[in-house]
PDB file of C-alpha atoms in Angstrom:
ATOM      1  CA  UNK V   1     -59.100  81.557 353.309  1.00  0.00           C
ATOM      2  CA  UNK V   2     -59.845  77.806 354.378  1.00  0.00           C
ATOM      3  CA  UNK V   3     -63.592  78.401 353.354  1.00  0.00           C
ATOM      4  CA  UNK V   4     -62.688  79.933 350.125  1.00  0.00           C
ATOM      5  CA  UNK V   5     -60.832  76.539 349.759  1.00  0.00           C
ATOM      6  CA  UNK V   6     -63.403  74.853 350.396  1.00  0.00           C
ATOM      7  CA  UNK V   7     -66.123  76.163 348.183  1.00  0.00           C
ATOM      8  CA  UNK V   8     -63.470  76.420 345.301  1.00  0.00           C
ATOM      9  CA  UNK V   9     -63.335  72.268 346.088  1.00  0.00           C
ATOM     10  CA  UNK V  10     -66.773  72.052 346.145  1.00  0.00           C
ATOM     11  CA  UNK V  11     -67.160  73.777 342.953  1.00  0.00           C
ATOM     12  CA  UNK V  12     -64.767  71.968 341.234  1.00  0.00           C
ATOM     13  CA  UNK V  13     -66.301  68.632 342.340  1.00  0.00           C
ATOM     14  CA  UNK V  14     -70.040  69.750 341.248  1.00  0.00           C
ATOM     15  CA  UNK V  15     -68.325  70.887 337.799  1.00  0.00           C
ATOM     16  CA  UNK V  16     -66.933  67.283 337.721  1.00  0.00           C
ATOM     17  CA  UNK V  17     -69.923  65.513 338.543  1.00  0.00           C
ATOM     18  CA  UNK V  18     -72.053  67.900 336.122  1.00  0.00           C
ATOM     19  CA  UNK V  19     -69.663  66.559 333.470  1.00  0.00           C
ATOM     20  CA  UNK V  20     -69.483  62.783 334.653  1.00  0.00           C
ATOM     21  CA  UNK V  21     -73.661  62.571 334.783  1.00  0.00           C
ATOM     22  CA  UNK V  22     -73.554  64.662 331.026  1.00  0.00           C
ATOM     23  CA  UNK V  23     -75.397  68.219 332.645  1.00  0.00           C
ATOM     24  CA  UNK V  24     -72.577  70.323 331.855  1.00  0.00           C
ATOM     25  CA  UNK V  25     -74.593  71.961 328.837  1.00  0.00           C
ATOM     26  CA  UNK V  26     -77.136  72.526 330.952  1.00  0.00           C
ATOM     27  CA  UNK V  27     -77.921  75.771 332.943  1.00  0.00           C
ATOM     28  CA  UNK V  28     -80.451  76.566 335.537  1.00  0.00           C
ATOM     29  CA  UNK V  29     -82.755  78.087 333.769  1.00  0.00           C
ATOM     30  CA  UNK V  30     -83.192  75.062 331.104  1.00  0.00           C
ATOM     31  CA  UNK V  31     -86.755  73.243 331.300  1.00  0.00           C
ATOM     32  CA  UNK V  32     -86.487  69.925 333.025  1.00  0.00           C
ATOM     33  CA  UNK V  33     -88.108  68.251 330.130  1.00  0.00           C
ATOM     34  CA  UNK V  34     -85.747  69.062 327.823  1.00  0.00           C
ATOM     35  CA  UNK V  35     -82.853  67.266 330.170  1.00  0.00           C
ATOM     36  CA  UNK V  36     -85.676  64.488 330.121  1.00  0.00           C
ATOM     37  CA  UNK V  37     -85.917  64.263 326.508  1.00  0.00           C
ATOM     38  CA  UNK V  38     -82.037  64.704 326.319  1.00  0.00           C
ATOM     39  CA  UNK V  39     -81.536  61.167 328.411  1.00  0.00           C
ATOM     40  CA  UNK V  40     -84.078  59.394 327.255  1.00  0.00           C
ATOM     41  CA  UNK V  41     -82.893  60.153 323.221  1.00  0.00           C
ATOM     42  CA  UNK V  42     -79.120  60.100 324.259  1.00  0.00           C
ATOM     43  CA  UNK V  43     -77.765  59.293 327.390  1.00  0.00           C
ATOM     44  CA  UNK V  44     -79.169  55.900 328.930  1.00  0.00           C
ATOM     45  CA  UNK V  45     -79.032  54.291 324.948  1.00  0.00           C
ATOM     46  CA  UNK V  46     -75.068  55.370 324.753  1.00  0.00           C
ATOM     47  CA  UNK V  47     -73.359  55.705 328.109  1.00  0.00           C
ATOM     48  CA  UNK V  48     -73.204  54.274 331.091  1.00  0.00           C
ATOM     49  CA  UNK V  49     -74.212  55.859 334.027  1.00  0.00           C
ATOM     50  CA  UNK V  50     -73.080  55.445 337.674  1.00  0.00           C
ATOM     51  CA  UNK V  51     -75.071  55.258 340.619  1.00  0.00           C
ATOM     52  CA  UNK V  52     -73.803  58.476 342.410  1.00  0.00           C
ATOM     53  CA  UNK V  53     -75.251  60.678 339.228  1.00  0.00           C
ATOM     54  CA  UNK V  54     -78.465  59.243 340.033  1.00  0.00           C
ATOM     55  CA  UNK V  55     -77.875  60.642 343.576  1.00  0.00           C
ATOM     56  CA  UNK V  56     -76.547  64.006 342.106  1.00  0.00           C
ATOM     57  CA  UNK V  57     -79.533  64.468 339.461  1.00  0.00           C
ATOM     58  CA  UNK V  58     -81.897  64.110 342.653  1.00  0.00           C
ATOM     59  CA  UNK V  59     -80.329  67.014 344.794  1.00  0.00           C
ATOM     60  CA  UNK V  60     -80.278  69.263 341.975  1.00  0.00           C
ATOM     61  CA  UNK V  61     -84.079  68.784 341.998  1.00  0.00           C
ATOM     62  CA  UNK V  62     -84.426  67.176 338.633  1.00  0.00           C
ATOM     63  CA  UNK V  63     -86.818  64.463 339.863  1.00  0.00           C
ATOM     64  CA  UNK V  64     -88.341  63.737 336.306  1.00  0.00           C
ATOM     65  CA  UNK V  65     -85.213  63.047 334.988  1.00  0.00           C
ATOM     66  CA  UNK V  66     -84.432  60.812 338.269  1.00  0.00           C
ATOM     67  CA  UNK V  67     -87.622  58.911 337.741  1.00  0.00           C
ATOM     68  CA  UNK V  68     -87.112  58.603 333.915  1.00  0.00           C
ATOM     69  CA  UNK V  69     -83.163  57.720 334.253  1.00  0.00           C
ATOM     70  CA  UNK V  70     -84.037  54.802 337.130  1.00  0.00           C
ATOM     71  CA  UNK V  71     -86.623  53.190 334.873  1.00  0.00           C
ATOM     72  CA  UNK V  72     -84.629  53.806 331.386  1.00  0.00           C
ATOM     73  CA  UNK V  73     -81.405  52.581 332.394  1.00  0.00           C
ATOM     74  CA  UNK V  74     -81.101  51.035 335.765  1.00  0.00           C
ATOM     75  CA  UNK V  75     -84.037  49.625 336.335  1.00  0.00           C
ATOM     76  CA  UNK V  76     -84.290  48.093 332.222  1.00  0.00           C
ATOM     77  CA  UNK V  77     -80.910  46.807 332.590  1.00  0.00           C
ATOM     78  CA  UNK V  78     -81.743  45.184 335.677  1.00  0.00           C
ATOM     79  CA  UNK V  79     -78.728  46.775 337.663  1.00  0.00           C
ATOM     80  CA  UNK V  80     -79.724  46.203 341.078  1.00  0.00           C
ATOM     81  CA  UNK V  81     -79.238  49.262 343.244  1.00  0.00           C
ATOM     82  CA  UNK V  82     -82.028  48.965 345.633  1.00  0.00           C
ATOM     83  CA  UNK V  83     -80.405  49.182 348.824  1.00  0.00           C
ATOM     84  CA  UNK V  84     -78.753  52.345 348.546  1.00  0.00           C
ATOM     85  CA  UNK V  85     -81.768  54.520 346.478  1.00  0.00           C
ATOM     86  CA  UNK V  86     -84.355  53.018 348.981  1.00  0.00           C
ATOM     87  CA  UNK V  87     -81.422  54.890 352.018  1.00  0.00           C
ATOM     88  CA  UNK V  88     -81.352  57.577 350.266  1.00  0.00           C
ATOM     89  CA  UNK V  89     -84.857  58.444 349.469  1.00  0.00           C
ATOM     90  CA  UNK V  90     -86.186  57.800 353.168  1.00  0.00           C
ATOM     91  CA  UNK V  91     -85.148  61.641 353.433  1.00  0.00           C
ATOM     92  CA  UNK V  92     -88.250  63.457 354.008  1.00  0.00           C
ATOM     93  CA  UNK V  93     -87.226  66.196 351.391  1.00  0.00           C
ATOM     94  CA  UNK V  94     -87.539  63.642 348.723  1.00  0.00           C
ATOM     95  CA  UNK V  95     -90.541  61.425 349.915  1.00  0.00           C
ATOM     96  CA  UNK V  96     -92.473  64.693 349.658  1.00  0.00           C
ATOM     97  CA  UNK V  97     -92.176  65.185 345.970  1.00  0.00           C
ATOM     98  CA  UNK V  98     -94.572  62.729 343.640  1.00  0.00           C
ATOM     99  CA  UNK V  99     -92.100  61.308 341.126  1.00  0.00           C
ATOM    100  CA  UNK V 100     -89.478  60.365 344.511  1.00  0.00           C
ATOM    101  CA  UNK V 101     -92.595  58.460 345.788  1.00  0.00           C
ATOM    102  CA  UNK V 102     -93.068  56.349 342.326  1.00  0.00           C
ATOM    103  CA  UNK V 103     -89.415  55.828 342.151  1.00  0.00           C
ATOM    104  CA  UNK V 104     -89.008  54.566 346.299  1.00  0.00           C
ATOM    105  CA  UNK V 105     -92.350  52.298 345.330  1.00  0.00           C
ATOM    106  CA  UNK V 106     -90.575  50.823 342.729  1.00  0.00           C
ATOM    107  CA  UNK V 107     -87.210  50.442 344.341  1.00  0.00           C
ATOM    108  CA  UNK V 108     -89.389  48.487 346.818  1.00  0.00           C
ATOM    109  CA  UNK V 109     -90.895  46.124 344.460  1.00  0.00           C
ATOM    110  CA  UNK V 110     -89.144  42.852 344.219  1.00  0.00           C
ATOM    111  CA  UNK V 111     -88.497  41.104 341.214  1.00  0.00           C
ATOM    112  CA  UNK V 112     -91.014  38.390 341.922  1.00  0.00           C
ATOM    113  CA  UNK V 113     -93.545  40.829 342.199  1.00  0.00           C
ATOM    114  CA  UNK V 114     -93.089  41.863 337.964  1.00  0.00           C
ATOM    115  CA  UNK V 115     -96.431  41.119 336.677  1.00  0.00           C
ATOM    116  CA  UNK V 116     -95.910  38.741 333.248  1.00  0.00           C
ATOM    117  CA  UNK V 117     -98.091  38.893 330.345  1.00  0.00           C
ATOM    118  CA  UNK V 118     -98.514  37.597 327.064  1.00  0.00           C
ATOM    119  CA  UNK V 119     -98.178  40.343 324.517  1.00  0.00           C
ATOM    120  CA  UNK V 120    -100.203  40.923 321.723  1.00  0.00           C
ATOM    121  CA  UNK V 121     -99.684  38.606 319.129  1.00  0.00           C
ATOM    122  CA  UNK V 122    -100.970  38.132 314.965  1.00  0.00           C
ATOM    123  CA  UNK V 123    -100.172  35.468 313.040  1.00  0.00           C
ATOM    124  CA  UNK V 124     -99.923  35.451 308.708  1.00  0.00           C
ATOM    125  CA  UNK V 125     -98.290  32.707 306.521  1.00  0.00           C
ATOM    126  CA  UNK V 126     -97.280  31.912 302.882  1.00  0.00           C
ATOM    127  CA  UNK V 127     -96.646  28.196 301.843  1.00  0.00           C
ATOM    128  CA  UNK V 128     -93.362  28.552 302.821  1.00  0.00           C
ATOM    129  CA  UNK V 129     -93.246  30.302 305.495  1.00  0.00           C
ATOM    130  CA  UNK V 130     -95.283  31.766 309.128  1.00  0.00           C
ATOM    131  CA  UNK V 131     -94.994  35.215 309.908  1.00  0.00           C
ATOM    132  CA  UNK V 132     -95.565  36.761 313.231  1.00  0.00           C
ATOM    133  CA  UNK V 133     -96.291  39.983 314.151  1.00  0.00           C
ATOM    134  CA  UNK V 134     -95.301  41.069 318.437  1.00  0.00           C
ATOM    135  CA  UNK V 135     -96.374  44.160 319.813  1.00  0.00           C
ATOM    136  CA  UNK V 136     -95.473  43.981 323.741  1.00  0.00           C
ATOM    137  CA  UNK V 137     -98.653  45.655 325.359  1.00  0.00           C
ATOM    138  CA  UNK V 138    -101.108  43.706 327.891  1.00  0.00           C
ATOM    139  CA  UNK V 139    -103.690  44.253 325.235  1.00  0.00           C
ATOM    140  CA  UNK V 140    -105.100  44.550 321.791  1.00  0.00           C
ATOM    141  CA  UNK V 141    -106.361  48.339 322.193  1.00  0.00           C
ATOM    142  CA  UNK V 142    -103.650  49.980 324.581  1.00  0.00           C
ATOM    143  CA  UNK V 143    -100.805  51.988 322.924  1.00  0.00           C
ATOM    144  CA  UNK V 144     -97.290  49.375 322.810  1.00  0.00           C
ATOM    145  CA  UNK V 145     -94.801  49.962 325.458  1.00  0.00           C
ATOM    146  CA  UNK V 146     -91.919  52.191 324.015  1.00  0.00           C
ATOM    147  CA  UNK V 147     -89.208  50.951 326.489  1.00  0.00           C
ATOM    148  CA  UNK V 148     -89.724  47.435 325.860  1.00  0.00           C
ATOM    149  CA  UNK V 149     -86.323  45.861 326.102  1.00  0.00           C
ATOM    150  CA  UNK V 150     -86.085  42.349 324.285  1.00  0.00           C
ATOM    151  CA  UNK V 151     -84.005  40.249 326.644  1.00  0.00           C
ATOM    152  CA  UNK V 152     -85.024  36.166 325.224  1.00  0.00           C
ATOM    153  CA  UNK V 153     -85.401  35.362 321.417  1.00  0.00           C
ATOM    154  CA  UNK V 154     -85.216  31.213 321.105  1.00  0.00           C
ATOM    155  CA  UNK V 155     -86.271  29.759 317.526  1.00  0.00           C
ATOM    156  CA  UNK V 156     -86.345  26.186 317.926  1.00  0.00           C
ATOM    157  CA  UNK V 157     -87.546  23.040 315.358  1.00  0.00           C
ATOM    158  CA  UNK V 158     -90.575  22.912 317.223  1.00  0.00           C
ATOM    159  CA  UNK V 159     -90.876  26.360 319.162  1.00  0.00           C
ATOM    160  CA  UNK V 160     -90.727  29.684 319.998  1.00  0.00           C
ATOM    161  CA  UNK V 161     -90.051  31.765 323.201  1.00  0.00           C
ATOM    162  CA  UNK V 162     -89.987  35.942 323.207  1.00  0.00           C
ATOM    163  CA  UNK V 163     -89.217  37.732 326.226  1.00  0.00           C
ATOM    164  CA  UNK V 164     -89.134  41.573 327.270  1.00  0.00           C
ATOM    165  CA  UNK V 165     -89.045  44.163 330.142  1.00  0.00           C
ATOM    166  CA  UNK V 166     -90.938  47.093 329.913  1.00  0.00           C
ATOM    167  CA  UNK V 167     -92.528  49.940 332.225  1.00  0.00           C
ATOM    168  CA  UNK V 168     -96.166  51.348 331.623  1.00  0.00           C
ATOM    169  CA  UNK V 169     -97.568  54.162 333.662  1.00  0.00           C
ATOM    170  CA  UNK V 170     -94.244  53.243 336.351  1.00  0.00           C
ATOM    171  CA  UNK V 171     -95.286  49.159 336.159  1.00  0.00           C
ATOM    172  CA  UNK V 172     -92.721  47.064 335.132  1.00  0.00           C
ATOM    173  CA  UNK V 173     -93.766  44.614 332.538  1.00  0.00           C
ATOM    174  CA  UNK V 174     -92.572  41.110 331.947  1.00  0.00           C
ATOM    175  CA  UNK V 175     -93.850  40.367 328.588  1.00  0.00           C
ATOM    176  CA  UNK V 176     -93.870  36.392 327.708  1.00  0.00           C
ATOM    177  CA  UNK V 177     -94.605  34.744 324.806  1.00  0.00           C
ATOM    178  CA  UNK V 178     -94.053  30.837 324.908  1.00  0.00           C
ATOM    179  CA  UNK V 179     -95.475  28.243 322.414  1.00  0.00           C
ATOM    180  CA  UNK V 180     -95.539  24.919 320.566  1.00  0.00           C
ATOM    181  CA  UNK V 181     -95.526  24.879 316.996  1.00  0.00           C
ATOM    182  CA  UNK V 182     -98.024  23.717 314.814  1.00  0.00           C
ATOM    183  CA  UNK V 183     -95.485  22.098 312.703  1.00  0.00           C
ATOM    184  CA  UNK V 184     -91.373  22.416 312.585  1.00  0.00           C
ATOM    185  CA  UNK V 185     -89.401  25.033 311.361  1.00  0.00           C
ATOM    186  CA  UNK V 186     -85.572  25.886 310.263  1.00  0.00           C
ATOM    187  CA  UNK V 187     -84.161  27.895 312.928  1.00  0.00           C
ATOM    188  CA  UNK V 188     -81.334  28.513 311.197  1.00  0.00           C
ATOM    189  CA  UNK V 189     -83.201  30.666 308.078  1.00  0.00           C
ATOM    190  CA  UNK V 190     -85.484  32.037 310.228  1.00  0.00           C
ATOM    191  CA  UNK V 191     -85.241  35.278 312.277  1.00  0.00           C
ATOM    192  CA  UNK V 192     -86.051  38.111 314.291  1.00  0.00           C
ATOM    193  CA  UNK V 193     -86.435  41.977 313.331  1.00  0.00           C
ATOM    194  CA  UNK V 194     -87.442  45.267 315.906  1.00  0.00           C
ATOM    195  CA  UNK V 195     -90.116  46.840 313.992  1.00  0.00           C
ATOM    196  CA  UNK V 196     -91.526  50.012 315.392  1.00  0.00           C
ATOM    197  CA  UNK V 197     -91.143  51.074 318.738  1.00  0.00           C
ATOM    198  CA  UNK V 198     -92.622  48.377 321.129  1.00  0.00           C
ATOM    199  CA  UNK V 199     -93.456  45.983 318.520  1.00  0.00           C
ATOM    200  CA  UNK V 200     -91.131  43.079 316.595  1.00  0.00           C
ATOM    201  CA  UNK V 201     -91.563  40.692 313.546  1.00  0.00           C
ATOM    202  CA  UNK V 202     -90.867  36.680 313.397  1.00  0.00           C
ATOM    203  CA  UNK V 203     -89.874  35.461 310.085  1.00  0.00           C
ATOM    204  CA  UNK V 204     -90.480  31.370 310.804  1.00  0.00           C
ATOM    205  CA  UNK V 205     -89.358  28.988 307.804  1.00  0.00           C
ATOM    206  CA  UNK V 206     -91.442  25.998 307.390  1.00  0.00           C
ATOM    207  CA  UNK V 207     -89.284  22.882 306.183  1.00  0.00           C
ATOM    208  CA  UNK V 208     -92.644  21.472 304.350  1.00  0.00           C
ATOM    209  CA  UNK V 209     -94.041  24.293 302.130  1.00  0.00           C
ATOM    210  CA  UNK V 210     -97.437  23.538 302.948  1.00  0.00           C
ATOM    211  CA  UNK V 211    -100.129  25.818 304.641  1.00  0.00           C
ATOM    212  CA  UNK V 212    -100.478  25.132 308.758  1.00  0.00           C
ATOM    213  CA  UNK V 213    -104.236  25.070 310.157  1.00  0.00           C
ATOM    214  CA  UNK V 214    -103.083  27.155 312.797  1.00  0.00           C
ATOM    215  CA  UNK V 215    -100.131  28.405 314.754  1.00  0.00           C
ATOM    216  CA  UNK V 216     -99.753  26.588 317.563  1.00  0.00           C
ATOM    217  CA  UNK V 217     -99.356  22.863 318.522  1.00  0.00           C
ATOM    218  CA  UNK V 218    -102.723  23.596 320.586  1.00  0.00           C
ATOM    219  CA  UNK V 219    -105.615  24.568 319.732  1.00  0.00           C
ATOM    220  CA  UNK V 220    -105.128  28.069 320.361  1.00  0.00           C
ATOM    221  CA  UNK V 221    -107.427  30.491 318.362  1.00  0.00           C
ATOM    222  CA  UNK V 222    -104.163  33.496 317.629  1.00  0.00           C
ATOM    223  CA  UNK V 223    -105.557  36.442 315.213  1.00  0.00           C
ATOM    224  CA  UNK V 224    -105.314  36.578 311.948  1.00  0.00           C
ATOM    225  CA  UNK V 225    -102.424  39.290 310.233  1.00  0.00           C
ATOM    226  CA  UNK V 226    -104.358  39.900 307.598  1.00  0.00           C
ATOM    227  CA  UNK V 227    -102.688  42.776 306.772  1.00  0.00           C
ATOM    228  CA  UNK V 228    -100.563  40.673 304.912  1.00  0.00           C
ATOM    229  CA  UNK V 229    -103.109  39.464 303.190  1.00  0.00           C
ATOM    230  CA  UNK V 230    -101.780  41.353 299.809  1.00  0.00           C
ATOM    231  CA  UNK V 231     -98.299  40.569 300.195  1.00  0.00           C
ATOM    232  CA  UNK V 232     -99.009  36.821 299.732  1.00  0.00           C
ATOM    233  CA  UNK V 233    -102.583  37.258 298.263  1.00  0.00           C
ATOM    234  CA  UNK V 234    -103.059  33.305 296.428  1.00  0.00           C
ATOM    235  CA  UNK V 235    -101.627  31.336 299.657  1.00  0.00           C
ATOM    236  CA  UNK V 236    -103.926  34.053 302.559  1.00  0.00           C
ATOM    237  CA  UNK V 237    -106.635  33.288 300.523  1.00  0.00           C
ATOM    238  CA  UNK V 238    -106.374  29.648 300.617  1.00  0.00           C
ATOM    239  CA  UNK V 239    -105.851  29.909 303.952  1.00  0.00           C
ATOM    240  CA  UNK V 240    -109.075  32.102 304.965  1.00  0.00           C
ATOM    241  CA  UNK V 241    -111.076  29.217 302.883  1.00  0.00           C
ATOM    242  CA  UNK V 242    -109.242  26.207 305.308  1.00  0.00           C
ATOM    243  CA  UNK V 243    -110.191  28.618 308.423  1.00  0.00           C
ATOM    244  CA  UNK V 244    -113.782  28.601 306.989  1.00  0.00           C
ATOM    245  CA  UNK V 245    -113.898  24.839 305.885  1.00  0.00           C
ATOM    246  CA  UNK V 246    -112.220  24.242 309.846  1.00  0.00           C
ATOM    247  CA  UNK V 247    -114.740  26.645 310.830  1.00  0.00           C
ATOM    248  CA  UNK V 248    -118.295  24.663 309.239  1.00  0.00           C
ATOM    249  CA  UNK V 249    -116.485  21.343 310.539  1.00  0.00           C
ATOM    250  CA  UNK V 250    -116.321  22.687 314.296  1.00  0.00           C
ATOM    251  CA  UNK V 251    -120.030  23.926 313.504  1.00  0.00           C
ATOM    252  CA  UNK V 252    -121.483  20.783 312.531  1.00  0.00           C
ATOM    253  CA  UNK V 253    -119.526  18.693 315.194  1.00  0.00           C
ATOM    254  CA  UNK V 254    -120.817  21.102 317.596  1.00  0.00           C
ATOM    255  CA  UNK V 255    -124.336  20.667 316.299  1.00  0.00           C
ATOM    256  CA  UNK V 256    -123.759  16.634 316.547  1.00  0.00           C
ATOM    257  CA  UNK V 257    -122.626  16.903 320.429  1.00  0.00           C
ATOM    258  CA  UNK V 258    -125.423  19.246 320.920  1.00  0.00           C
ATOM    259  CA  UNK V 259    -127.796  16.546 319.482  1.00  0.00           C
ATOM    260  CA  UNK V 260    -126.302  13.977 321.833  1.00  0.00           C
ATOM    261  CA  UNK V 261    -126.359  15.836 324.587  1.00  0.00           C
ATOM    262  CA  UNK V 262    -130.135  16.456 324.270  1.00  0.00           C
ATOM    263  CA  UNK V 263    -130.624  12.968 323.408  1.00  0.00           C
ATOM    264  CA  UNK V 264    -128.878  12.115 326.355  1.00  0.00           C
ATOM    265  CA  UNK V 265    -130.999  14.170 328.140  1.00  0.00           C
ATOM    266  CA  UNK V 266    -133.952  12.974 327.297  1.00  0.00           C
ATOM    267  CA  UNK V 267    -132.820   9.682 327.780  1.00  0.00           C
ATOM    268  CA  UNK V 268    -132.242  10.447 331.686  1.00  0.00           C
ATOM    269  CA  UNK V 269    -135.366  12.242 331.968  1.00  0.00           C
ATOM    270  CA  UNK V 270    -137.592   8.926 330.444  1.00  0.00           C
ATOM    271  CA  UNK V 271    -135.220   6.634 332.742  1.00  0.00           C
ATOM    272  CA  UNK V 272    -136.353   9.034 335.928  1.00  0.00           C
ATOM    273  CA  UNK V 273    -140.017   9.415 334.477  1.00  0.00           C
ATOM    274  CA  UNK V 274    -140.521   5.402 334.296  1.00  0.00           C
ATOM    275  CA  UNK V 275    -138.793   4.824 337.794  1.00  0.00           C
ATOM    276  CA  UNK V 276    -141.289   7.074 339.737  1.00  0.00           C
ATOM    277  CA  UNK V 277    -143.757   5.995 337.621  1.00  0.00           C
ATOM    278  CA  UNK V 278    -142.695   2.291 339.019  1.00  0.00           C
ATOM    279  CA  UNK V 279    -142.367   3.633 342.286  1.00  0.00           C
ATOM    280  CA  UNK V 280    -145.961   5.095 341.985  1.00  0.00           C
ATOM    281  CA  UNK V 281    -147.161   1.409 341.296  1.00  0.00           C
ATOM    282  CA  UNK V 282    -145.372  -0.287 344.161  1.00  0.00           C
ATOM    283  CA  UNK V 283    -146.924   2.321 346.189  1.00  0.00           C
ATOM    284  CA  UNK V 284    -150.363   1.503 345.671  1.00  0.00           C
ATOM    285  CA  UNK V 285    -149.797  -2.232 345.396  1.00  0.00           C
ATOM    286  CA  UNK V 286    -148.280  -1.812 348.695  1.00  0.00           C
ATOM    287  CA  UNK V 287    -151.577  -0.055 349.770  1.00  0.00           C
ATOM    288  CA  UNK V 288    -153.442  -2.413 348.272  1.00  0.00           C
ATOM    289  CA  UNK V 289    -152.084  -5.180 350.433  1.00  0.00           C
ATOM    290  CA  UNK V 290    -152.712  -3.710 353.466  1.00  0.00           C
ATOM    291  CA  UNK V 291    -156.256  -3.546 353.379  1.00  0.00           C
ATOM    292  CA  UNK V 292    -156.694  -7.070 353.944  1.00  0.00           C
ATOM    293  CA  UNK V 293    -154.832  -7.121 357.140  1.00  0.00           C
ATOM    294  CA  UNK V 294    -157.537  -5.859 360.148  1.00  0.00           C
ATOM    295  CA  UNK V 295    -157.455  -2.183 361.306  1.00  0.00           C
ATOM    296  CA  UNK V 296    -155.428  -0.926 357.916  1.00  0.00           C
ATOM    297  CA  UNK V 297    -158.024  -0.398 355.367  1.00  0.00           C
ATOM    298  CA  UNK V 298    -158.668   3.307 357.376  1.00  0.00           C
ATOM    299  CA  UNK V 299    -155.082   4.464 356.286  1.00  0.00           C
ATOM    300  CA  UNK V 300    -154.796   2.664 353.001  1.00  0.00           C
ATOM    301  CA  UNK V 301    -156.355   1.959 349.699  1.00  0.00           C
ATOM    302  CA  UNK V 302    -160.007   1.726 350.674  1.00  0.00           C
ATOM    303  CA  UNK V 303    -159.801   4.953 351.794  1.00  0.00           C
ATOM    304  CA  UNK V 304    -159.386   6.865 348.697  1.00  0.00           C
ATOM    305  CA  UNK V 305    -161.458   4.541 346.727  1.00  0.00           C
TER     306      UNK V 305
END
């Protein structure tokens, strides 16, 4: 009687917690990825989710969904629950399965250890107005990262600063974008949009409607958006003939301190030609000399006359 008791408790408890961690409409028999897709599309974007159905999706054996739910939610949100998944993972029935080894690694990590990197970034502008275009990936030609959570947008007079957390191939991602502007802005008509997924728009309003040589306070060379191009045809063209005009200048001043350098050159070479040349003649007048002091002339100049 006391054990029927006590699995009737125990049942009710797993119905609760099935409910609680939102796998009540789940049965057995149901794929794991489509309890995957389920909390990725639904559950970690509209609830929140406690620590102990973390614990309760593991021992059920759904160790995708573990994985997914740790990066998605608690690890995204930066809830810091290290202590007690790292305890509860050291069980050997759960270090033995691959996704329970990528989660315990990144448990591990410490915050310090986040790699940071600038994401990509491509810059377009009208007269009255610069235009930036964000996708958060570490590089022009890999795919953007779809969990990238914007966490910093600052739109100063004279600056910009973008941050985000993201996780690629189970890495976590610090992507940083920091910079001077070339010239100052309104912050308070300019803004900030989420685009597609992983990637954001920057809608900068200049306060003098002129055309800016380039983004940044620095000379930083950032890519041109030209897909823009169209949208603000008269103004992008202008603009491609001050990159080319910029372009011939750097050209020509490089040709002038390539010219200087070789004349430079030159210069040392005929300074270092004339002193052994002068060091050649000292020589031999040195030589010279000797020979008219007794028992030299057999090592000196006579010799090789």
């Amino acid at each position: 009687m006391l054990f029927l008791t006590f699995l009737i408790s125990v049942s009710i408890a797993s119905q609760d917690l099935l409910k609680k961690c939102y796998l009540e409409q789940f049965t057995i028999g149901d794929p794991e990825v489509k309890i995957q897709i389920y909390f990725e599309d639904h559950v970690v974007k509209n609830h929140q989710i406690e620590y102990e159905c973390l614990e309760f999706i593991i021992s059920r054996g759904y160790y995708k969904v573990a994985l997914s739910l740790y990066e998605n939610y608690f690890l995204l949100n930066h809830i810091d629950i290290t202590d007690r998944i790292v305890q509860f993972l050291k069980n050997d029935k759960y270090l033995n399965q691959r996704e329970m080894q990528t989660l315990f690694k990144l448990a591990m990590a410490k915050s310090n250890q986040v790699q940071v990197v600038q994401p990509v970034v491509q810059w377009a502008q009208s007269k009255n107005a610069t235009f930036i275009n964000i996708k958060f990936s570490h590089r022009q030609d890999a795919p953007a990262c779809l969990n990238a959570k914007l966490e910093v947008v600052e739109i100063k007079n004279d600056s910009l600063l973008i941050e985000a957390f993201g996780i690629v191939s189970h890495i976590p991602f610090k992507y940083r974008y920091a910079i001077k502007l070339y010239k100052p802005i309104d912050p308070a008509t300019s803004y900030e949009k989420v685009e597609s997924v992983g990637t954001m728009y920057v809608n900068l309003t200049k306060i003098e409607p002129v055309l800016w040589l380039r983004l940044t306070e620095e000379d930083y060379k950032t890519p041109i958006w030209w897909d823009l191009k169209d949208n603000f045809r008269k103004d992008m063209e202008e603009f491609a003939q001050m990159l080319e005009k910029e372009s011939e200048r750097k050209e020509r001043n490089a040709d002038k301190q390539a010219k200087k350098n070789q004349k430079k050159r030159d210069q040392e070479k005929q300074k270092q030609t004339s002193q052994k040349a002068q060091e050649a003649k000292r020589q031999l007048e040195y030589e010279h000399n000797q020979c008219y002091k007794p028992g030299k002339c057999e090592i000196g100049w006579y010799q090789r006359q």
